[in-house]
Amino acid sequence: MSGHADTIDLRSDTVTRPSTAMREAARNAPVGDDVYGEDPTVAELESRAADLLGKADALFVPSGTMGNQIAVRAHTERGQELLLDRESHIYRWELGGTAQHAQLQCRTVDAEERCVPTPEQINEAFVAEDLHRPGTGLVTLENTHNYRGGVAVPEAHVDAACDAAHALDVPVHLDGARLWNAAVALDTTPAALAREADSVMACLSKGLGAPVGSVLAGTESFVDEARRLRKLFGGGMRQAGMIAAPGLEALDNVDRLADDHENARRLATGLDAIDGLRVPTPETNIVVVDSEPAGITSEAFVEACVARGVRCGSVSEYTTRLCTNLDVDRADIDAAIDRIGRVVRETTE
């Protein structure tokens, strides 16, 4: 077992604990004042991340949300429109930051199972700047798509959306919080998935196990502006090498994301076999459970699962999310299936 036999935490891949190697890396990291550009460990992380993401430069930021919000602000002018999927993280889960930080209006489209807008949707939703309208200033995409079940969006779909936006002279930012998962699932590289985007954010604390931090990558001029905005947003860190060092260790965990994906498929198969649950096969590490056939609301389902030692999260009235991670092994998955099966049987008897 993973050490979490009493409580199996499947709420998110952000709940993992840093490994011994990460703790040692933090303790021994060479450090300096990063606001002055003097932290060698941060510089190493940024350089390595830029290479992996296929961009000229990168910036270490405290969180994925900050990275996204910096990118949105850097690419746009106040009052412009941001075009994005209506279920995207930037729109749904970032506290309206696009309105507060960048003073943008959002124009949403329903990307449905494709998860990123089609070229036709981008062309139709695009607003040209004129005397009366501020125009479309940015398109944002997401890969994997969190709310739509951790879908890994193929390169062709991302490239097509980017090409459509660029043909309209509109930049594109890619929210790649779980881009590493998408690359593993699609047997490609993060750089290939982000190649047509003008900027990309990728988390180190989702799936890869780092205790904190994300990276934002793009052109050198974009990262220069992003660095100023990070300071403006309160994200200028000092001896940040102590948290960048675990991030460097985390980058070595990309290949093992395949284990999380396999565990997610095993979990989904086991739960789908339970009478009253509908569980589609996941593409990455996010498992979506529909408990409506059993007549159990997600709130009640989550509460009962927690009582049985399985932590998960409610998404909507009958939909619950479970997320595999590096602190959960195959034995934990089998135990979770067994416990959830008892939850459903006891609740419906």
Tab-separated table of C-alpha atoms in Angstrom:
chain	number	residue	atom	x	y	z
A	1	MET	CA	0.000	0.000	0.000
A	2	SER	CA	1.050	3.601	-0.492
A	3	GLY	CA	0.966	4.495	3.178
A	4	HIS	CA	-2.564	5.914	2.924
A	5	ALA	CA	-4.410	2.666	3.750
A	6	ASP	CA	-6.752	4.366	6.229
A	7	THR	CA	-7.557	7.282	3.939
A	8	ILE	CA	-7.133	7.060	0.175
A	9	ASP	CA	-7.032	10.619	-1.099
A	10	LEU	CA	-8.385	10.871	-4.649
A	11	ARG	CA	-9.525	14.492	-4.514
A	12	SER	CA	-6.723	15.730	-6.767
A	13	ASP	CA	-3.172	15.116	-7.918
A	14	THR	CA	-2.201	18.198	-5.889
A	15	VAL	CA	-2.527	16.401	-2.536
A	16	THR	CA	0.732	14.456	-2.861
A	17	ARG	CA	3.568	14.826	-0.375
A	18	PRO	CA	7.058	15.755	-1.575
A	19	SER	CA	9.426	12.827	-1.837
A	20	THR	CA	12.594	12.414	0.190
A	21	ALA	CA	14.583	13.417	-2.891
A	22	MET	CA	12.541	16.619	-3.208
A	23	ARG	CA	13.052	17.475	0.464
A	24	GLU	CA	16.793	16.879	0.146
A	25	ALA	CA	16.924	18.966	-3.036
A	26	ALA	CA	15.180	21.822	-1.232
A	27	ARG	CA	17.596	21.600	1.694
A	28	ASN	CA	20.701	21.607	-0.486
A	29	ALA	CA	19.621	23.985	-3.254
A	30	PRO	CA	21.974	26.837	-4.183
A	31	VAL	CA	19.923	30.002	-3.714
A	32	GLY	CA	19.994	33.737	-4.322
A	33	ASP	CA	17.531	36.600	-4.536
A	34	ASP	CA	15.374	35.709	-7.529
A	35	VAL	CA	13.841	39.184	-7.796
A	36	TYR	CA	17.377	40.307	-8.650
A	37	GLY	CA	17.727	37.326	-10.979
A	38	GLU	CA	20.351	35.767	-8.722
A	39	ASP	CA	18.874	32.372	-7.833
A	40	PRO	CA	20.771	29.696	-9.803
A	41	THR	CA	18.280	26.925	-9.031
A	42	VAL	CA	15.353	28.963	-10.318
A	43	ALA	CA	17.359	29.819	-13.435
A	44	GLU	CA	18.068	26.124	-14.021
A	45	LEU	CA	14.395	25.221	-13.631
A	46	GLU	CA	13.298	27.989	-15.996
A	47	SER	CA	15.847	26.981	-18.622
A	48	ARG	CA	14.908	23.316	-18.458
A	49	ALA	CA	11.189	24.084	-18.543
A	50	ALA	CA	11.594	26.360	-21.557
A	51	ASP	CA	13.363	23.567	-23.429
A	52	LEU	CA	10.727	20.987	-22.516
A	53	LEU	CA	7.911	23.321	-23.561
A	54	GLY	CA	9.627	24.365	-26.766
A	55	LYS	CA	9.781	28.062	-25.949
A	56	ALA	CA	12.573	30.630	-25.829
A	57	ASP	CA	12.204	31.428	-22.141
A	58	ALA	CA	10.207	30.532	-19.039
A	59	LEU	CA	9.239	32.010	-15.683
A	60	PHE	CA	8.774	30.192	-12.365
A	61	VAL	CA	5.500	31.234	-10.710
A	62	PRO	CA	3.865	30.189	-7.423
A	63	SER	CA	0.735	28.709	-8.991
A	64	GLY	CA	-0.942	27.776	-12.243
A	65	THR	CA	-3.661	30.341	-11.667
A	66	MET	CA	-1.083	33.103	-11.310
A	67	GLY	CA	0.635	31.889	-14.466
A	68	ASN	CA	-2.609	31.972	-16.416
A	69	GLN	CA	-3.587	35.394	-15.093
A	70	ILE	CA	-0.167	36.857	-15.879
A	71	ALA	CA	-0.407	35.510	-19.428
A	72	VAL	CA	-3.893	36.909	-19.950
A	73	ARG	CA	-2.797	40.323	-18.734
A	74	ALA	CA	0.428	40.303	-20.777
A	75	HIS	CA	-1.299	39.474	-24.058
A	76	THR	CA	-4.209	41.945	-23.862
A	77	GLU	CA	-5.350	45.518	-23.459
A	78	ARG	CA	-8.003	46.554	-20.954
A	79	GLY	CA	-11.567	46.094	-22.174
A	80	GLN	CA	-10.780	43.577	-24.905
A	81	GLU	CA	-12.590	40.275	-25.205
A	82	LEU	CA	-11.116	36.937	-24.167
A	83	LEU	CA	-12.417	34.013	-26.225
A	84	LEU	CA	-12.437	30.646	-24.442
A	85	ASP	CA	-14.394	27.454	-23.775
A	86	ARG	CA	-17.212	27.981	-21.313
A	87	GLU	CA	-15.989	25.070	-19.139
A	88	SER	CA	-12.350	26.150	-19.048
A	89	HIS	CA	-10.475	26.569	-15.781
A	90	ILE	CA	-9.630	30.197	-16.500
A	91	TYR	CA	-13.322	31.005	-16.848
A	92	ARG	CA	-14.831	28.768	-14.156
A	93	TRP	CA	-12.287	28.403	-11.373
A	94	GLU	CA	-10.016	31.459	-11.187
A	95	LEU	CA	-12.269	33.839	-9.239
A	96	GLY	CA	-13.049	36.047	-12.221
A	97	GLY	CA	-9.403	37.034	-12.356
A	98	THR	CA	-9.625	37.994	-16.022
A	99	ALA	CA	-12.042	40.767	-15.066
A	100	GLN	CA	-10.184	41.814	-11.943
A	101	HIS	CA	-6.573	41.678	-13.149
A	102	ALA	CA	-6.846	42.358	-16.878
A	103	GLN	CA	-10.272	44.025	-17.025
A	104	LEU	CA	-11.372	41.820	-19.900
A	105	GLN	CA	-14.756	40.715	-21.101
A	106	CYS	CA	-15.157	36.975	-21.693
A	107	ARG	CA	-16.844	35.578	-24.773
A	108	THR	CA	-17.396	31.871	-24.233
A	109	VAL	CA	-18.033	29.100	-26.734
A	110	ASP	CA	-19.052	25.506	-26.079
A	111	ALA	CA	-16.153	23.382	-27.265
A	112	GLU	CA	-18.005	20.190	-26.222
A	113	GLU	CA	-16.048	16.910	-26.543
A	114	ARG	CA	-13.380	18.527	-28.708
A	115	CYS	CA	-12.453	20.585	-25.613
A	116	VAL	CA	-10.933	23.433	-27.637
A	117	PRO	CA	-12.903	25.713	-29.968
A	118	THR	CA	-13.022	24.768	-33.620
A	119	PRO	CA	-11.660	27.200	-36.212
A	120	GLU	CA	-15.275	27.865	-37.221
A	121	GLN	CA	-16.196	28.778	-33.631
A	122	ILE	CA	-13.216	31.094	-33.356
A	123	ASN	CA	-14.057	32.827	-36.626
A	124	GLU	CA	-17.702	33.212	-35.633
A	125	ALA	CA	-16.960	34.518	-32.120
A	126	PHE	CA	-14.160	36.857	-33.193
A	127	VAL	CA	-14.912	40.548	-32.766
A	128	ALA	CA	-12.988	43.068	-34.825
A	129	GLU	CA	-11.851	46.265	-33.154
A	130	ASP	CA	-13.726	49.364	-34.314
A	131	LEU	CA	-15.081	52.652	-32.993
A	132	HIS	CA	-17.669	50.837	-30.861
A	133	ARG	CA	-16.056	47.520	-29.947
A	134	PRO	CA	-12.709	46.722	-28.285
A	135	GLY	CA	-12.120	43.551	-30.285
A	136	THR	CA	-10.930	40.050	-29.447
A	137	GLY	CA	-7.593	40.265	-27.679
A	138	LEU	CA	-6.783	36.652	-26.823
A	139	VAL	CA	-7.856	33.036	-27.242
A	140	THR	CA	-7.115	30.612	-24.413
A	141	LEU	CA	-7.094	26.818	-24.708
A	142	GLU	CA	-6.757	24.076	-22.086
A	143	ASN	CA	-4.936	20.709	-22.238
A	144	THR	CA	-5.707	18.402	-20.535
A	145	HIS	CA	-9.215	19.712	-20.037
A	146	ASN	CA	-9.925	19.476	-16.328
A	147	TYR	CA	-13.696	19.975	-16.110
A	148	ARG	CA	-14.425	17.814	-19.137
A	149	GLY	CA	-12.761	14.812	-17.499
A	150	GLY	CA	-9.038	15.181	-18.077
A	151	VAL	CA	-9.336	14.882	-21.853
A	152	ALA	CA	-6.003	14.918	-23.689
A	153	VAL	CA	-6.524	17.207	-26.664
A	154	PRO	CA	-4.635	16.067	-29.801
A	155	GLU	CA	-2.015	18.293	-31.439
A	156	ALA	CA	-4.141	18.704	-34.557
A	157	HIS	CA	-7.025	20.269	-32.616
A	158	VAL	CA	-4.732	22.615	-30.703
A	159	ASP	CA	-2.864	23.603	-33.862
A	160	ALA	CA	-6.089	24.245	-35.770
A	161	ALA	CA	-7.404	26.558	-33.051
A	162	CYS	CA	-4.080	28.408	-32.919
A	163	ASP	CA	-3.936	28.768	-36.700
A	164	ALA	CA	-7.466	30.186	-36.780
A	165	ALA	CA	-6.673	32.720	-34.057
A	166	HIS	CA	-3.383	33.739	-35.630
A	167	ALA	CA	-5.067	34.253	-38.999
A	168	LEU	CA	-7.152	36.886	-37.197
A	169	ASP	CA	-3.991	38.353	-35.597
A	170	VAL	CA	-5.068	37.126	-32.151
A	171	PRO	CA	-2.536	35.510	-29.787
A	172	VAL	CA	-3.168	32.201	-28.012
A	173	HIS	CA	-2.350	31.125	-24.471
A	174	LEU	CA	-2.421	27.443	-23.553
A	175	ASP	CA	-3.424	26.510	-20.009
A	176	GLY	CA	-1.366	23.332	-19.757
A	177	ALA	CA	-1.828	22.676	-16.054
A	178	ARG	CA	-1.720	18.958	-16.888
A	179	LEU	CA	0.067	19.242	-20.222
A	180	TRP	CA	2.528	16.583	-19.057
A	181	ASN	CA	-0.409	14.159	-18.721
A	182	ALA	CA	-1.634	15.041	-22.203
A	183	ALA	CA	1.808	14.416	-23.692
A	184	VAL	CA	2.112	11.003	-22.014
A	185	ALA	CA	-1.429	9.992	-22.991
A	186	LEU	CA	-0.921	11.031	-26.616
A	187	ASP	CA	2.650	9.686	-26.824
A	188	THR	CA	4.047	13.042	-27.843
A	189	THR	CA	5.954	15.896	-26.206
A	190	PRO	CA	4.749	18.979	-24.327
A	191	ALA	CA	6.648	21.077	-26.873
A	192	ALA	CA	4.681	19.523	-29.747
A	193	LEU	CA	1.374	20.202	-28.016
A	194	ALA	CA	2.321	23.818	-27.286
A	195	ARG	CA	4.243	24.624	-30.476
A	196	GLU	CA	1.627	26.916	-32.036
A	197	ALA	CA	0.606	28.666	-28.802
A	198	ASP	CA	2.188	32.028	-28.051
A	199	SER	CA	2.504	31.137	-24.378
A	200	VAL	CA	1.947	28.084	-22.222
A	201	MET	CA	1.597	27.429	-18.504
A	202	ALA	CA	2.377	24.020	-17.008
A	203	CYS	CA	2.076	22.944	-13.363
A	204	LEU	CA	4.765	21.143	-11.409
A	205	SER	CA	2.438	20.432	-8.468
A	206	LYS	CA	-0.207	18.525	-10.456
A	207	GLY	CA	0.772	14.932	-11.170
A	208	LEU	CA	4.516	15.532	-10.918
A	209	GLY	CA	4.473	15.815	-7.130
A	210	ALA	CA	6.215	19.137	-6.511
A	211	PRO	CA	4.982	20.861	-3.341
A	212	VAL	CA	4.442	24.182	-5.116
A	213	GLY	CA	4.968	25.973	-8.401
A	214	SER	CA	4.260	26.229	-12.108
A	215	VAL	CA	6.122	27.535	-15.136
A	216	LEU	CA	4.989	30.052	-17.747
A	217	ALA	CA	6.805	29.973	-21.073
A	218	GLY	CA	6.889	32.001	-24.278
A	219	THR	CA	9.132	34.389	-26.184
A	220	GLU	CA	11.864	36.297	-24.381
A	221	SER	CA	9.911	39.560	-24.655
A	222	PHE	CA	6.759	37.885	-23.330
A	223	VAL	CA	8.622	36.454	-20.333
A	224	ASP	CA	10.218	39.849	-19.638
A	225	GLU	CA	6.734	41.347	-19.392
A	226	ALA	CA	5.486	38.344	-17.418
A	227	ARG	CA	8.284	38.854	-14.891
A	228	ARG	CA	7.149	42.434	-14.303
A	229	LEU	CA	3.559	41.278	-13.912
A	230	ARG	CA	4.581	38.529	-11.500
A	231	LYS	CA	6.052	41.269	-9.300
A	232	LEU	CA	2.884	43.337	-9.691
A	233	PHE	CA	0.747	40.349	-8.648
A	234	GLY	CA	2.887	39.797	-5.546
A	235	GLY	CA	4.673	36.758	-6.938
A	236	GLY	CA	8.226	38.057	-6.787
A	237	MET	CA	10.041	35.457	-4.676
A	238	ARG	CA	13.425	35.754	-3.003
A	239	GLN	CA	15.458	32.609	-2.233
A	240	ALA	CA	13.004	30.621	-4.335
A	241	GLY	CA	15.535	27.931	-5.189
A	242	MET	CA	14.273	26.067	-2.132
A	243	ILE	CA	10.952	25.474	-3.899
A	244	ALA	CA	12.368	25.392	-7.430
A	245	ALA	CA	14.651	22.465	-6.553
A	246	PRO	CA	11.733	20.088	-5.885
A	247	GLY	CA	10.311	21.323	-9.199
A	248	LEU	CA	13.436	20.114	-10.966
A	249	GLU	CA	13.014	16.742	-9.288
A	250	ALA	CA	9.356	16.743	-10.351
A	251	LEU	CA	10.284	16.998	-14.020
A	252	ASP	CA	11.811	13.531	-13.700
A	253	ASN	CA	8.343	12.185	-12.829
A	254	VAL	CA	6.770	12.853	-16.229
A	255	ASP	CA	7.167	9.323	-17.583
A	256	ARG	CA	5.573	7.750	-14.508
A	257	LEU	CA	2.314	9.612	-15.207
A	258	ALA	CA	1.477	6.546	-17.300
A	259	ASP	CA	1.058	4.688	-13.990
A	260	ASP	CA	-1.544	7.221	-12.868
A	261	HIS	CA	-3.378	6.791	-16.166
A	262	GLU	CA	-3.360	3.010	-15.797
A	263	ASN	CA	-4.626	3.303	-12.224
A	264	ALA	CA	-7.370	5.651	-13.403
A	265	ARG	CA	-8.519	3.149	-16.018
A	266	ARG	CA	-8.494	0.378	-13.410
A	267	LEU	CA	-10.506	2.552	-11.030
A	268	ALA	CA	-13.021	3.479	-13.728
A	269	THR	CA	-13.495	-0.141	-14.808
A	270	GLY	CA	-14.051	-1.268	-11.230
A	271	LEU	CA	-16.491	1.515	-10.415
A	272	ASP	CA	-18.425	1.124	-13.665
A	273	ALA	CA	-19.070	-2.498	-12.708
A	274	ILE	CA	-20.892	-1.342	-9.564
A	275	ASP	CA	-24.653	-1.323	-10.094
A	276	GLY	CA	-25.881	2.272	-10.032
A	277	LEU	CA	-22.693	3.981	-11.202
A	278	ARG	CA	-21.761	5.127	-14.706
A	279	VAL	CA	-18.087	5.746	-15.267
A	280	PRO	CA	-16.572	6.434	-18.696
A	281	THR	CA	-13.048	5.274	-19.463
A	282	PRO	CA	-10.635	8.130	-18.657
A	283	GLU	CA	-7.917	9.336	-21.012
A	284	THR	CA	-5.574	10.503	-18.266
A	285	ASN	CA	-5.791	10.565	-14.451
A	286	ILE	CA	-9.254	12.052	-13.871
A	287	VAL	CA	-12.167	9.676	-13.260
A	288	VAL	CA	-15.708	11.031	-13.493
A	289	VAL	CA	-18.451	9.120	-11.653
A	290	ASP	CA	-22.159	9.560	-12.412
A	291	SER	CA	-24.233	8.346	-9.456
A	292	GLU	CA	-27.646	9.402	-10.798
A	293	PRO	CA	-28.686	5.811	-11.732
A	294	ALA	CA	-28.237	4.903	-8.057
A	295	GLY	CA	-30.238	7.957	-6.993
A	296	ILE	CA	-27.323	9.249	-4.916
A	297	THR	CA	-26.437	12.924	-5.152
A	298	SER	CA	-22.766	13.751	-5.470
A	299	GLU	CA	-22.820	15.515	-2.109
A	300	ALA	CA	-24.183	12.409	-0.396
A	301	PHE	CA	-21.830	10.178	-2.369
A	302	VAL	CA	-18.757	12.180	-1.364
A	303	GLU	CA	-19.842	12.269	2.287
A	304	ALA	CA	-20.357	8.495	2.369
A	305	CYS	CA	-17.050	7.852	0.581
A	306	VAL	CA	-15.176	10.022	3.068
A	307	ALA	CA	-16.756	8.068	5.917
A	308	ARG	CA	-15.383	4.918	4.277
A	309	GLY	CA	-11.908	6.437	3.887
A	310	VAL	CA	-11.985	7.546	0.250
A	311	ARG	CA	-11.693	11.269	-0.383
A	312	CYS	CA	-13.125	12.658	-3.622
A	313	GLY	CA	-14.781	15.848	-4.874
A	314	SER	CA	-18.225	16.884	-6.045
A	315	VAL	CA	-18.466	18.430	-9.502
A	316	SER	CA	-22.215	18.768	-10.037
A	317	GLU	CA	-25.471	17.367	-8.656
A	318	TYR	CA	-24.715	13.747	-9.552
A	319	THR	CA	-21.113	13.945	-10.780
A	320	THR	CA	-18.048	13.228	-8.642
A	321	ARG	CA	-14.380	13.492	-9.575
A	322	LEU	CA	-11.629	11.139	-8.454
A	323	CYS	CA	-8.041	11.818	-9.435
A	324	THR	CA	-5.208	9.305	-9.312
A	325	ASN	CA	-1.786	10.494	-8.221
A	326	LEU	CA	1.702	9.317	-7.324
A	327	ASP	CA	0.774	8.728	-3.665
A	328	VAL	CA	-1.838	6.147	-4.706
A	329	ASP	CA	-0.836	2.694	-5.917
A	330	ARG	CA	-2.707	-0.248	-7.431
A	331	ALA	CA	-3.541	-1.716	-4.029
A	332	ASP	CA	-5.099	1.596	-3.004
A	333	ILE	CA	-7.169	1.613	-6.194
A	334	ASP	CA	-8.516	-1.868	-5.462
A	335	ALA	CA	-9.281	-0.844	-1.880
A	336	ALA	CA	-11.085	2.284	-3.115
A	337	ILE	CA	-13.219	0.229	-5.512
A	338	ASP	CA	-14.181	-2.104	-2.679
A	339	ARG	CA	-15.029	0.723	-0.280
A	340	ILE	CA	-17.064	2.640	-2.851
A	341	GLY	CA	-18.938	-0.525	-3.752
A	342	ARG	CA	-19.967	-0.864	-0.117
A	343	VAL	CA	-21.013	2.796	-0.079
A	344	VAL	CA	-23.362	2.285	-3.002
A	345	ARG	CA	-24.815	-0.961	-1.663
A	346	GLU	CA	-25.433	0.495	1.791
A	347	THR	CA	-26.916	3.709	0.407
A	348	THR	CA	-29.312	2.006	-1.986
A	349	GLU	CA	-30.461	-0.877	0.249
